[in-house]
Short mmCIF file of C-alpha atoms and ligand atoms in Angstrom, two decimals:
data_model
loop_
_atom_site.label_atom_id
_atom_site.label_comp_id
_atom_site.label_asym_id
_atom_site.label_seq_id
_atom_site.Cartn_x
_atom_site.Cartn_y
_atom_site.Cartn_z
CA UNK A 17 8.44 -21.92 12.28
CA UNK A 18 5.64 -23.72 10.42
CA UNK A 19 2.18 -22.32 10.51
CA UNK A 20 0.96 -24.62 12.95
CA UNK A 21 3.04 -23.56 15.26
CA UNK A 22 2.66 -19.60 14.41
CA UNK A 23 -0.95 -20.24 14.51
CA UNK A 24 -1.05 -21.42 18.50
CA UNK A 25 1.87 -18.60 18.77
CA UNK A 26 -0.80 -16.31 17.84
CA UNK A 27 -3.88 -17.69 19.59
CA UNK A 28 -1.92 -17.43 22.94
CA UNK A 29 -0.74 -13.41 21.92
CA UNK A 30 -4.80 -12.73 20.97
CA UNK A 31 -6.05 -14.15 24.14
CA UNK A 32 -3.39 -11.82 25.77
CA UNK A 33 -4.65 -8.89 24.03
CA UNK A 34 -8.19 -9.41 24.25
CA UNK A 35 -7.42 -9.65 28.07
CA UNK A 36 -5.61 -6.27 28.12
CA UNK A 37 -8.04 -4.50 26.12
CA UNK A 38 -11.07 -5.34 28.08
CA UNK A 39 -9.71 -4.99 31.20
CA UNK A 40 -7.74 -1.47 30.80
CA UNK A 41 -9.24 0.47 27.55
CA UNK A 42 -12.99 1.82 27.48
CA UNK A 43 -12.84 1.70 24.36
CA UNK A 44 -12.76 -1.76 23.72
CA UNK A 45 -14.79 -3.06 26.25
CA UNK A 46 -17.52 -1.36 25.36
CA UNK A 47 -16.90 -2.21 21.99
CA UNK A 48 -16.97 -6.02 23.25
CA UNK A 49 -19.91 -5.60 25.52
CA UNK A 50 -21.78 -3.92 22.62
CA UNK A 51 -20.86 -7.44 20.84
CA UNK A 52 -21.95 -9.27 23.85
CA UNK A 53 -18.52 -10.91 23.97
CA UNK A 54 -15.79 -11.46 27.01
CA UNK A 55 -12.22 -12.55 26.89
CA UNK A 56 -13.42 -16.32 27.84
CA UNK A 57 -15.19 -16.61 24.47
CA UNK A 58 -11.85 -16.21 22.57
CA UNK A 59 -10.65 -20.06 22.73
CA UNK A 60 -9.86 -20.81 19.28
CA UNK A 61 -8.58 -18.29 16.38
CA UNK A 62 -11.43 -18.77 14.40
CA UNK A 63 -13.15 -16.84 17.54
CA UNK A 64 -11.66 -13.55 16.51
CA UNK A 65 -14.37 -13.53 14.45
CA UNK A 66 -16.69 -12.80 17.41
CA UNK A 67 -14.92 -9.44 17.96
CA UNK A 68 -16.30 -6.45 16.72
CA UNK A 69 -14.43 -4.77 13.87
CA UNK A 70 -12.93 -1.53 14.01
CA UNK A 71 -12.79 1.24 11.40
CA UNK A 72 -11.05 4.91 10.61
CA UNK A 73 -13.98 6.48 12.40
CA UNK A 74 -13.08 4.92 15.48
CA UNK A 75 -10.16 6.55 15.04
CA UNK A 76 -11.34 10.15 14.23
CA UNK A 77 -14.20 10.25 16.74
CA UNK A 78 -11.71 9.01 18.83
CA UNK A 79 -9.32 12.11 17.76
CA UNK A 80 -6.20 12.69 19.11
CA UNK A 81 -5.78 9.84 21.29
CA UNK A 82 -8.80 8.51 23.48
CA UNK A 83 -7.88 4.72 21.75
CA UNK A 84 -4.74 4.81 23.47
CA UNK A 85 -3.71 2.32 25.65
CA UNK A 86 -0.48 3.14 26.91
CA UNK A 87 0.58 6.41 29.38
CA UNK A 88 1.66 9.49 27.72
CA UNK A 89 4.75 9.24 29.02
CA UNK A 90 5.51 5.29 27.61
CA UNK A 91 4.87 7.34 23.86
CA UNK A 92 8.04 7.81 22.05
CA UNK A 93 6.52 8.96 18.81
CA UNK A 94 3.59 10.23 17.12
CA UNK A 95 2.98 10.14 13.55
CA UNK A 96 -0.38 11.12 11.27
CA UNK A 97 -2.29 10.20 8.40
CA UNK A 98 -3.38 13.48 6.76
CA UNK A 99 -7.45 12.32 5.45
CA UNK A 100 -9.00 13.21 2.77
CA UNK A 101 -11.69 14.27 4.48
CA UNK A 102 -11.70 16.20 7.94
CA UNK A 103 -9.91 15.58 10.88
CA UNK A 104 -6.24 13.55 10.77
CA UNK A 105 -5.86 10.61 12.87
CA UNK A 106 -3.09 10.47 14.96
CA UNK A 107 -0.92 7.89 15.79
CA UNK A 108 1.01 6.77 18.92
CA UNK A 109 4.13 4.64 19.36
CA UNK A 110 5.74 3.26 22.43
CA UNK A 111 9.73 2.15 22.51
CA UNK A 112 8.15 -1.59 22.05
CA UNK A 113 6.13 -0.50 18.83
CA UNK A 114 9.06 1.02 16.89
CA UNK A 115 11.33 -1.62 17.76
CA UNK A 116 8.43 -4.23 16.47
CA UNK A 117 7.36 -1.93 13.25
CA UNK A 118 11.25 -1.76 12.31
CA UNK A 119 11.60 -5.51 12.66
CA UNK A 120 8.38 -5.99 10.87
CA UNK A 121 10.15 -4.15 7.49
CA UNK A 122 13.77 -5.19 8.38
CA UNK A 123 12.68 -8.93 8.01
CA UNK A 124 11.51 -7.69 4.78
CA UNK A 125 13.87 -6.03 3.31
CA UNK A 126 16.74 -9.07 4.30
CA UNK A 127 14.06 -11.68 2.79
CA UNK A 128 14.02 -9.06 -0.55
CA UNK A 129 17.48 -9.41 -0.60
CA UNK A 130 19.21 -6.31 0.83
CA UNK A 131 21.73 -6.21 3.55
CA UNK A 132 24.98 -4.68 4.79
CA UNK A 133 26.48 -4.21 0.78
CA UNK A 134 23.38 -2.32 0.20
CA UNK A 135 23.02 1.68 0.29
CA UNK A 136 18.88 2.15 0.33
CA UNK A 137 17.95 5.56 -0.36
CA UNK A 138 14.45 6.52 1.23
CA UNK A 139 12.47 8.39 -0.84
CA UNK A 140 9.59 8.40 1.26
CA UNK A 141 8.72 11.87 2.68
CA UNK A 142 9.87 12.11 6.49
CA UNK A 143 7.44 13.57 8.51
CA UNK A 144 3.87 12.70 10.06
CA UNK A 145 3.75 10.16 6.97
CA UNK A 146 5.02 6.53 7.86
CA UNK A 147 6.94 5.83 4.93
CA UNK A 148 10.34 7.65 5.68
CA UNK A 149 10.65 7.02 9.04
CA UNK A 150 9.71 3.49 8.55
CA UNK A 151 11.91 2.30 6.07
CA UNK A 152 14.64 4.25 7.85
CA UNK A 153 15.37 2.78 11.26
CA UNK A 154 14.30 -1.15 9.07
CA UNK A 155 17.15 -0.27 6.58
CA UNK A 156 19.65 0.90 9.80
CA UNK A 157 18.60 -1.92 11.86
CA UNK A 158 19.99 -4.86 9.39
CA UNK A 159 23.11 -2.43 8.76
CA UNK A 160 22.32 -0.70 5.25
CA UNK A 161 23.95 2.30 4.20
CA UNK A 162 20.60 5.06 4.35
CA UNK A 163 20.33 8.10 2.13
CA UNK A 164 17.52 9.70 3.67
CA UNK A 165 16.75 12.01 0.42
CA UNK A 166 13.01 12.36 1.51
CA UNK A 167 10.13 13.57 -1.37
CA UNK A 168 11.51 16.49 -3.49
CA UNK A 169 14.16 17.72 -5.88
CA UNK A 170 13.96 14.67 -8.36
CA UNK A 171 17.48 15.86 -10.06
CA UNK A 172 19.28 15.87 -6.75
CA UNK A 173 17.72 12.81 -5.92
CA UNK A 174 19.22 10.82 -9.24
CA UNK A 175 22.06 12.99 -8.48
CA UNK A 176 22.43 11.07 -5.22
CA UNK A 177 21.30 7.65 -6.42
CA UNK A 178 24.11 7.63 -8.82
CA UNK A 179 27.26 9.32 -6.65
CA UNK A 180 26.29 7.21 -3.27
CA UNK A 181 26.53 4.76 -5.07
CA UNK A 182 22.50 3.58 -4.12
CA UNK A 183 21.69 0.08 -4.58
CA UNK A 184 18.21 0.12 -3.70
CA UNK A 185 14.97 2.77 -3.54
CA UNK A 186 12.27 3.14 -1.37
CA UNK A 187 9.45 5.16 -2.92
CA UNK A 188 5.77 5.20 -4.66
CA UNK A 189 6.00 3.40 -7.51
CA UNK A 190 4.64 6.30 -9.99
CA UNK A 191 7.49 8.46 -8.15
CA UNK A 192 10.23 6.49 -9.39
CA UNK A 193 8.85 6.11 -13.01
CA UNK A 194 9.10 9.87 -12.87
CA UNK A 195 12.48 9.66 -11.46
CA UNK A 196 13.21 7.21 -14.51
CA UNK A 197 11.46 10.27 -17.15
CA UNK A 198 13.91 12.59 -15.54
CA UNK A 199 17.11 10.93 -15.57
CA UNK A 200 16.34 10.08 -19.15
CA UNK A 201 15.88 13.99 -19.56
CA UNK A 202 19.41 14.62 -17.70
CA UNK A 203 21.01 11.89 -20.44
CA UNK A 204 21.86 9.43 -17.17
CA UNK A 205 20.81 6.13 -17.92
CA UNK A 206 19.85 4.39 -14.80
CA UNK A 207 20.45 0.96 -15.94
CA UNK A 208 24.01 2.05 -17.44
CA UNK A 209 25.04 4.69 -15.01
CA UNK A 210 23.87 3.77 -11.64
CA UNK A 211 24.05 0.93 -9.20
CA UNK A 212 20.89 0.70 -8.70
CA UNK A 213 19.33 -2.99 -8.42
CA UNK A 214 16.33 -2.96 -6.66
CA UNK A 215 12.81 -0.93 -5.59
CA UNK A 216 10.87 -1.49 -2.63
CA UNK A 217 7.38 -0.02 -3.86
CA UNK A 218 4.32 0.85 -2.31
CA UNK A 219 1.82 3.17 -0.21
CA UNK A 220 -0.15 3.10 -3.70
CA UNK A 221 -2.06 0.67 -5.93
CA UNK A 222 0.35 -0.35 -8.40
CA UNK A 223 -0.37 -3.37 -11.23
CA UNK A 224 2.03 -6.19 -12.55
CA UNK A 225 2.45 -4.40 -15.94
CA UNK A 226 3.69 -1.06 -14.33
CA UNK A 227 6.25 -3.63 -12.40
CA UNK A 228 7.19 -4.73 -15.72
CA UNK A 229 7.40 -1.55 -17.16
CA UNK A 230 9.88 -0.76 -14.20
CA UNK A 231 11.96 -3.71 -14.15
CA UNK A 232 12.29 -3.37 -17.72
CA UNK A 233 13.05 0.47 -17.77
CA UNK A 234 15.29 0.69 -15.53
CA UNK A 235 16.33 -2.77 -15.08
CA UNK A 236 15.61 -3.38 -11.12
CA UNK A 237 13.84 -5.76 -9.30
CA UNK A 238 10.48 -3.96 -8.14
CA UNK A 239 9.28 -5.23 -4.58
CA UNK A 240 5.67 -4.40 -3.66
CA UNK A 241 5.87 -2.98 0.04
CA UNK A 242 2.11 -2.60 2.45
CA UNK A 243 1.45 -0.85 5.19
CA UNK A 244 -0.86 1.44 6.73
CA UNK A 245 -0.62 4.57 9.57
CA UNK A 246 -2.85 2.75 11.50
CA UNK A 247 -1.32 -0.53 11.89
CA UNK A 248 2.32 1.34 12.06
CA UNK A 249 3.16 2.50 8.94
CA UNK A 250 4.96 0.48 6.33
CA UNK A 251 4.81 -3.16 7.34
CA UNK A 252 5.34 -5.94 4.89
CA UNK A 253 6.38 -6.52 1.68
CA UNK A 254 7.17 -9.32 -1.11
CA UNK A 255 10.50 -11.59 -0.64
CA UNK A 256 12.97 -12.34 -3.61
CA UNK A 257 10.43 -14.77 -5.16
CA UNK A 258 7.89 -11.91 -5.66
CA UNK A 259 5.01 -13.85 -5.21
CA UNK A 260 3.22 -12.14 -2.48
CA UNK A 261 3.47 -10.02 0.79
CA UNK A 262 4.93 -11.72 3.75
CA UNK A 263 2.81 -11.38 6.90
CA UNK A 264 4.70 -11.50 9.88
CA UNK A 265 2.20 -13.97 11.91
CA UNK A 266 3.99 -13.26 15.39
CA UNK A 267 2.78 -9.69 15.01
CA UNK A 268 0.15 -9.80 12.87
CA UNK A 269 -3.32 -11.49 12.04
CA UNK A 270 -4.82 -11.37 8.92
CA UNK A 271 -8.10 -12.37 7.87
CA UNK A 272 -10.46 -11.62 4.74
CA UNK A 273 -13.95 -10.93 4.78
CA UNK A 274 -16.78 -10.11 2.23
CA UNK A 275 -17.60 -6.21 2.43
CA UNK A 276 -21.29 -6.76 2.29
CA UNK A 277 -21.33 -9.47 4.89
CA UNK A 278 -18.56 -9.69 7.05
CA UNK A 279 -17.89 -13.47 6.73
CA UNK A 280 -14.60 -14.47 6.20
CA UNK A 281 -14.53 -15.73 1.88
CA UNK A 282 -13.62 -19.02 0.70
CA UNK A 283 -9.89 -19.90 1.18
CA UNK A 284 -8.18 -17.86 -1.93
CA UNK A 285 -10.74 -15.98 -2.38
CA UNK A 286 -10.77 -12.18 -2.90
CA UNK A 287 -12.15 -9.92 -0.35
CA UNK A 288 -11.47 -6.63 2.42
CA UNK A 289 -8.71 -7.21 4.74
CA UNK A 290 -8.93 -7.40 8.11
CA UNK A 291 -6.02 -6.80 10.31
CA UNK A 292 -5.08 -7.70 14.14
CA UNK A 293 -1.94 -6.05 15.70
CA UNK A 294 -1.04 -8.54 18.08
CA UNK A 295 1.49 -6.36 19.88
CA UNK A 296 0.77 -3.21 19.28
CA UNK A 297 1.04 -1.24 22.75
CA UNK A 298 -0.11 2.34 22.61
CA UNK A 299 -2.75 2.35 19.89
CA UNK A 300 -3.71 -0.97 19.68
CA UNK A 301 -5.39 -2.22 16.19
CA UNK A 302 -8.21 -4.91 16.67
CA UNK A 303 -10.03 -6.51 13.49
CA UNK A 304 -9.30 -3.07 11.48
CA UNK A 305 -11.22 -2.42 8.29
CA UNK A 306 -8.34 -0.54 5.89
CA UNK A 307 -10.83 -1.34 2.52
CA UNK A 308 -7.97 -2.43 0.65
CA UNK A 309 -8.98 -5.73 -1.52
CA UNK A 310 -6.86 -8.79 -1.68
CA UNK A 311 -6.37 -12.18 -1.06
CA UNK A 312 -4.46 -14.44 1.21
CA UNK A 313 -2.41 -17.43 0.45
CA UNK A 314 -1.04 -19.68 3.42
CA UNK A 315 1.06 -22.64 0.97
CA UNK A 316 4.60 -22.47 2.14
CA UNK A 317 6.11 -20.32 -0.22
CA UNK A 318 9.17 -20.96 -2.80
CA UNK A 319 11.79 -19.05 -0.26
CA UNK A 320 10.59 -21.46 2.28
CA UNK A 321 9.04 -18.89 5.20
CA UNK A 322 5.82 -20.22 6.12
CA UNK A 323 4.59 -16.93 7.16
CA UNK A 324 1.05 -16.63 5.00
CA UNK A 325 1.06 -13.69 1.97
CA UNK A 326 -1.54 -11.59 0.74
CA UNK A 327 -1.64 -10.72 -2.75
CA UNK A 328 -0.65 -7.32 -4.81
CA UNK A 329 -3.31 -4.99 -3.50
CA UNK A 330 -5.99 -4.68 -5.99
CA UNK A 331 -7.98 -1.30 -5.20
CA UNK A 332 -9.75 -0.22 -2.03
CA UNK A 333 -13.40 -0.78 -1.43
CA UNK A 334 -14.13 3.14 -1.24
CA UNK A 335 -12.04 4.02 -4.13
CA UNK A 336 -13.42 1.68 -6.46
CA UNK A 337 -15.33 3.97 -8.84
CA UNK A 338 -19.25 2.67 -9.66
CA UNK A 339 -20.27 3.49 -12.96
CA UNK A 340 -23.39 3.05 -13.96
CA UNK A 341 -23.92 0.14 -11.48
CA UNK A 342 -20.21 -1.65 -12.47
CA UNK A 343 -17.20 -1.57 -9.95
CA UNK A 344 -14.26 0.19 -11.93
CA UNK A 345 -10.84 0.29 -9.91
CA UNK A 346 -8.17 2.62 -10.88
CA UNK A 347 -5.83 -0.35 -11.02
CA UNK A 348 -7.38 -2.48 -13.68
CA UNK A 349 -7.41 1.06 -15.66
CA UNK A 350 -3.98 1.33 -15.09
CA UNK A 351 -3.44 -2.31 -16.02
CA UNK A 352 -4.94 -1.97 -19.37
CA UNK A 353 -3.33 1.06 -20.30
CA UNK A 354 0.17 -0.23 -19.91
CA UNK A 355 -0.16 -3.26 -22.34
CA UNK A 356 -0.33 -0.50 -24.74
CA UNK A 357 3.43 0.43 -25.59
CA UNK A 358 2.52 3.85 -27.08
CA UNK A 359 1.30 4.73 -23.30
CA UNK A 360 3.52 6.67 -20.88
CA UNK A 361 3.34 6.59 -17.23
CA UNK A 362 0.73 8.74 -16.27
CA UNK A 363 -3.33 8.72 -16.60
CA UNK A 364 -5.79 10.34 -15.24
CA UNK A 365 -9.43 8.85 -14.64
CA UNK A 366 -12.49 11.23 -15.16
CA UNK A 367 -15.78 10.77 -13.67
CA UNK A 368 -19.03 12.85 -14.59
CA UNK A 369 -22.30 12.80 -15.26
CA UNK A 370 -24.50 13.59 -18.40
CA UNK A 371 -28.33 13.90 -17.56
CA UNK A 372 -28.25 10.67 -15.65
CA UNK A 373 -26.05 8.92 -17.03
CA UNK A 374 -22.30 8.43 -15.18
CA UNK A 375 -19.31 9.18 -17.84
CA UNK A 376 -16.04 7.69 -17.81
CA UNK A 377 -13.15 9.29 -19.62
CA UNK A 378 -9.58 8.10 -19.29
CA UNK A 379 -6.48 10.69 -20.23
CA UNK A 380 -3.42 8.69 -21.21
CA UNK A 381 -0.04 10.14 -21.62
CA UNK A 382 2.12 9.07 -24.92
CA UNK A 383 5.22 7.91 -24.54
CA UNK A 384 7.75 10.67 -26.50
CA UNK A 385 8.56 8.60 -29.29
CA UNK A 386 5.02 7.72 -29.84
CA UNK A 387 3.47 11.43 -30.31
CA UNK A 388 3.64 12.40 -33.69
CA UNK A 389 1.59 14.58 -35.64
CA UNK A 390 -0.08 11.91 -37.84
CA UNK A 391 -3.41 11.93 -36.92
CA UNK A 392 -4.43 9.06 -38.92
CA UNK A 393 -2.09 6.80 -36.71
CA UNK A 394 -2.91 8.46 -33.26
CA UNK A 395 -6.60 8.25 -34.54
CA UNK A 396 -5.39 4.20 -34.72
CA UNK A 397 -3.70 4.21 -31.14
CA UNK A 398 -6.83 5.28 -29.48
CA UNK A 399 -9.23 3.44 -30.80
CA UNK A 400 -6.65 0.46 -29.82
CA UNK A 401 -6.75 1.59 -26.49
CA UNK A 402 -10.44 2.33 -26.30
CA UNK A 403 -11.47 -1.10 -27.34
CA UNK A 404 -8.78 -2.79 -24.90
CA UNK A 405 -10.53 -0.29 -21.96
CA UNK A 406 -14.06 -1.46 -22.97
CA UNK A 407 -13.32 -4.80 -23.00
CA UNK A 408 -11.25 -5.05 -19.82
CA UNK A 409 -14.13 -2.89 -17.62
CA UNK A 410 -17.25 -3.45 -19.34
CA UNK A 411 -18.15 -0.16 -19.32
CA UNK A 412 -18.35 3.04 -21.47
CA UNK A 413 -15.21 4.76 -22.04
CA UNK A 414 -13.65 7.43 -23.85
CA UNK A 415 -9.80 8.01 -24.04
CA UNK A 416 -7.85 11.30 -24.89
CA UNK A 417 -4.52 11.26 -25.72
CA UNK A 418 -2.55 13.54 -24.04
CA UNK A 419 1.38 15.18 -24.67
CA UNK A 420 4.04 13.41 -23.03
CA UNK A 421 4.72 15.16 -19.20
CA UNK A 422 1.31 17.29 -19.74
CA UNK A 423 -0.57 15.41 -16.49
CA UNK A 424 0.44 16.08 -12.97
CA UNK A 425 3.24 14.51 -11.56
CA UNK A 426 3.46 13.35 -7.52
CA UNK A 427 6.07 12.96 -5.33
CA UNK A 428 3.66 11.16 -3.00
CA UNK A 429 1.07 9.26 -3.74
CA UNK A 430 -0.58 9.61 -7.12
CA UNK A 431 -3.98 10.94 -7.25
CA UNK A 432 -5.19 9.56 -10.52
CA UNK A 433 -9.16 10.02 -9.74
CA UNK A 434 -10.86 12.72 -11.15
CA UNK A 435 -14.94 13.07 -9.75
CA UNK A 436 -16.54 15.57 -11.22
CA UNK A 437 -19.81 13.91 -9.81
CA UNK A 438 -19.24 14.77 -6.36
CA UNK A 439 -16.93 18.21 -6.90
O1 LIG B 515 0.99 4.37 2.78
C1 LIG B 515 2.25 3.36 4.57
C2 LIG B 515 3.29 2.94 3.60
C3 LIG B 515 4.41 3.71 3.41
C4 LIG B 515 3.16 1.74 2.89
C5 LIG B 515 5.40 3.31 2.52
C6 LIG B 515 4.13 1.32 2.01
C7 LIG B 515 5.25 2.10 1.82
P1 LIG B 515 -1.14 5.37 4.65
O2 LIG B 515 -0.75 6.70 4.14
O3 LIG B 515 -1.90 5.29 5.93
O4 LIG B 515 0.14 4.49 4.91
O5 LIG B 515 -1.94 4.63 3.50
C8 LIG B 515 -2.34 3.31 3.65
O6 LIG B 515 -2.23 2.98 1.24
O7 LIG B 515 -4.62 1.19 3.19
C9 LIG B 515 -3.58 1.09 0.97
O8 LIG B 515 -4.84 1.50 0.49
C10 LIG B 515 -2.50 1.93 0.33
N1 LIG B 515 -1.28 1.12 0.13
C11 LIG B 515 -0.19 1.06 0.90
N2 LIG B 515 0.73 0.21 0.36
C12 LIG B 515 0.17 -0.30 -0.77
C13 LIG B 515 0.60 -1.24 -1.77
C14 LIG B 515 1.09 4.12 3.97
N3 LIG B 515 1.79 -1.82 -1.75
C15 LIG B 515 -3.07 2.87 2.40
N4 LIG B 515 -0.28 -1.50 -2.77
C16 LIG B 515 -3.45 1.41 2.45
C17 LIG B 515 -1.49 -0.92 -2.82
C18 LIG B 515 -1.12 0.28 -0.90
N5 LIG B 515 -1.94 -0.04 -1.93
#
């Protein structure tokens, strides 16, 4: 469908929704009424931007489920995002949102290439987290082979990968470069030994040089996969050409605004995404504030779906770090780091304070081959590194140089943040 046509598709299912939500969920009419705005104002899709926005503490105040829509007994699932600070929020899925949330990553995965040949291990924990449940019943649904192997037991895991015969992985991206350190350790060489051709990556910040890294390591093609509890779980991801996230616009409406103002930015422009569930039944997701930075690209794109794509994720506005008055994220430290090939996989960012003044200091591993006990050279390395840091953030930093598999390691997501500031 061209995007003409998605676009009135999806001004006919937000008038629908805007309906349903001020007619049958407290919630949102008050929400609306506190925004002076009725169903009848919503004529255009450009209007959306006359409905309030919603955020993660409309979810918690709202704890465990005074947002939902739907009757307790139309729920067929719950899942939860554990925060990092106080209560969970809680999730609720009718038989209608799991069949749309597996279509929403089963046209993903088929437009990233996998199919009925393929065996996809999940390596996603299974649980209240999205991420194994979500790529499961996508993977089933367009007839893949699934090795649910969930988080956990690495060895058994490469184990797996190579006697299933596993063509594909779904996990955090800083999982499977461990997985990649370990097989190394067990002598199996991944590219040699395995079938493995492909990655579909995400539930993290990840940069373009630690997808090179892992298309070069271990010779797969690394696909960046988004999603969110809130808006499902794992939801869209990158076709073959790699060149940005597929938004499915039948289900979905993305917009991005400037944090500070709330105005949508210049077309191509970076800025906080904004995200309308157009379907969504029991928790339904209007104009939702995840933080997460990006931007969005509507040009037909080289594998011909017309569906618009938002870029690699490049931080989230609350995790970007302020140091002494400049925005640092984690990413473009991770970025940096890797053009350096004496650098391993794993860093460690951090933050405190001397007198007033913030510090910044970034712990790199080495790769193996790369710690040695000259000093002179290592002395050499780091200041490399240090200079590369400075230059990229434009702030202070210092850099230690740490052992090879001396950081923590995460099945999960990676916490790569240190704050002393705030501990
Ligand atoms: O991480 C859902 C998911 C599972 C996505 C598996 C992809 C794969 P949450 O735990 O609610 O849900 O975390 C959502 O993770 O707002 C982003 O900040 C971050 N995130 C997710 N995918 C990416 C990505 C799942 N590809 C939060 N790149 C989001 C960067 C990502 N950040």
């Amino acid at each position: 469908m061209p995007l003409s046509e998605l676009k009135s598709l999806q001004l006919k299912e937000l008038k629908m929704l805007v309906y349903k939500l001020y007619t049958f969920s407290p919630f949102y009419r008050q929400k609306m009424k506190g925004k002076g705005v009725t169903p009848e104002d919503v004529q255009t899709l450009e209007d959306v931007t006359k409905l309030p926005f919603m955020t993660k503490k409309d979810l918690r105040d709202g704890y465990p489920d005074k947002l939902f829509l739907a009757h307790p007994r139309e729920v067929v699932r719950y899942h939860a995002s554990s925060g990092t600070t106080g209560k969970p929020t809680i999730m609720g899925y009718t038989q209608n949102d799991i069949q749309n949330w597996s279509e929403s990553v089963a046209r993903g995965l088929v437009s990233a290439g996998i199919g009925t040949d393929d065996v996809l291990q999940v390596s996603y924990t299974y649980g209240l987290f999205t991420g194994g449940l979500g790529l499961h019943y996508a993977a089933e649904r367009i007839g893949a082979a699934v090795v649910p192997a969930s988080t956990g037991n690495t060895e058994r895991q490469i184990d797996l990968i190579r006697d299933m015969g596993v063509t594909a992985i779904a996990a955090t991206p800083s999982y499977l470069l461990h997985l990649g350190e370990v097989a190394e350790k067990m002598g199996i060489d991944i590219q040699r030994d395995t079938k493995l051709r492909m990655g579909i990556l995400g539930a993290e910040p990840w940069s373009q040089r630690m997808r090179d890294r892992i298309q070069d390591r271990l010779g797969i093609k690394a696909i960046d996969i988004y999603g969110a509890s809130e808006l499902s779980g794992p939801l869209w991801c990158e076709c073959s050409e790699q060149q940005g996230i597929h938004v499915w616009s039948d289900l979905a409406l993305v917009e991005i605004i400037d944090s500070a103002t709330g105005e949508h930015v210049a077309p191509g422009e970076k800025g906080e995404l904004v995200i309308t569930m157009l379907q969504k039944e029991a928790l339904p997701i209007i104009r939702y504030r995840l933080g997460d930075v990006t931007t969005l690209d509507e040009e037909v794109c080289p594998c011909g779906r017309a569906h618009p794509r938002i870029g690699r994720i490049q931080g989230r506005v609350d995790d970007m770090i302020i140091i002494r008055g400049i925005n640092v994220f984690p990413s473009q430290v991770e970025h940096s780091l890797m053009t350096n090939p004496e650098v391993g996989n794993e860093f460690q960012i951090v933050i405190d304070r001397k007198g007033a003044l913030d510090t910044m200091m970034v712990r790199a591993e080495l790769r193996p081959e790369a710690f040695g006990d000259r000093v002179f050279e290592l002395d050499a390395i780091k200041d490399r590194i240090t200079h590369k840091l400075r230059s990229t953030l434009n702030v202070g930093v210092t850099v230690e140089l740490v052992e090879p598999g001396s950081l923590p390691r995460f099945e999960g997501k990676a916490k790569r943040v240190v704050d002393k500031r705030v501990l």
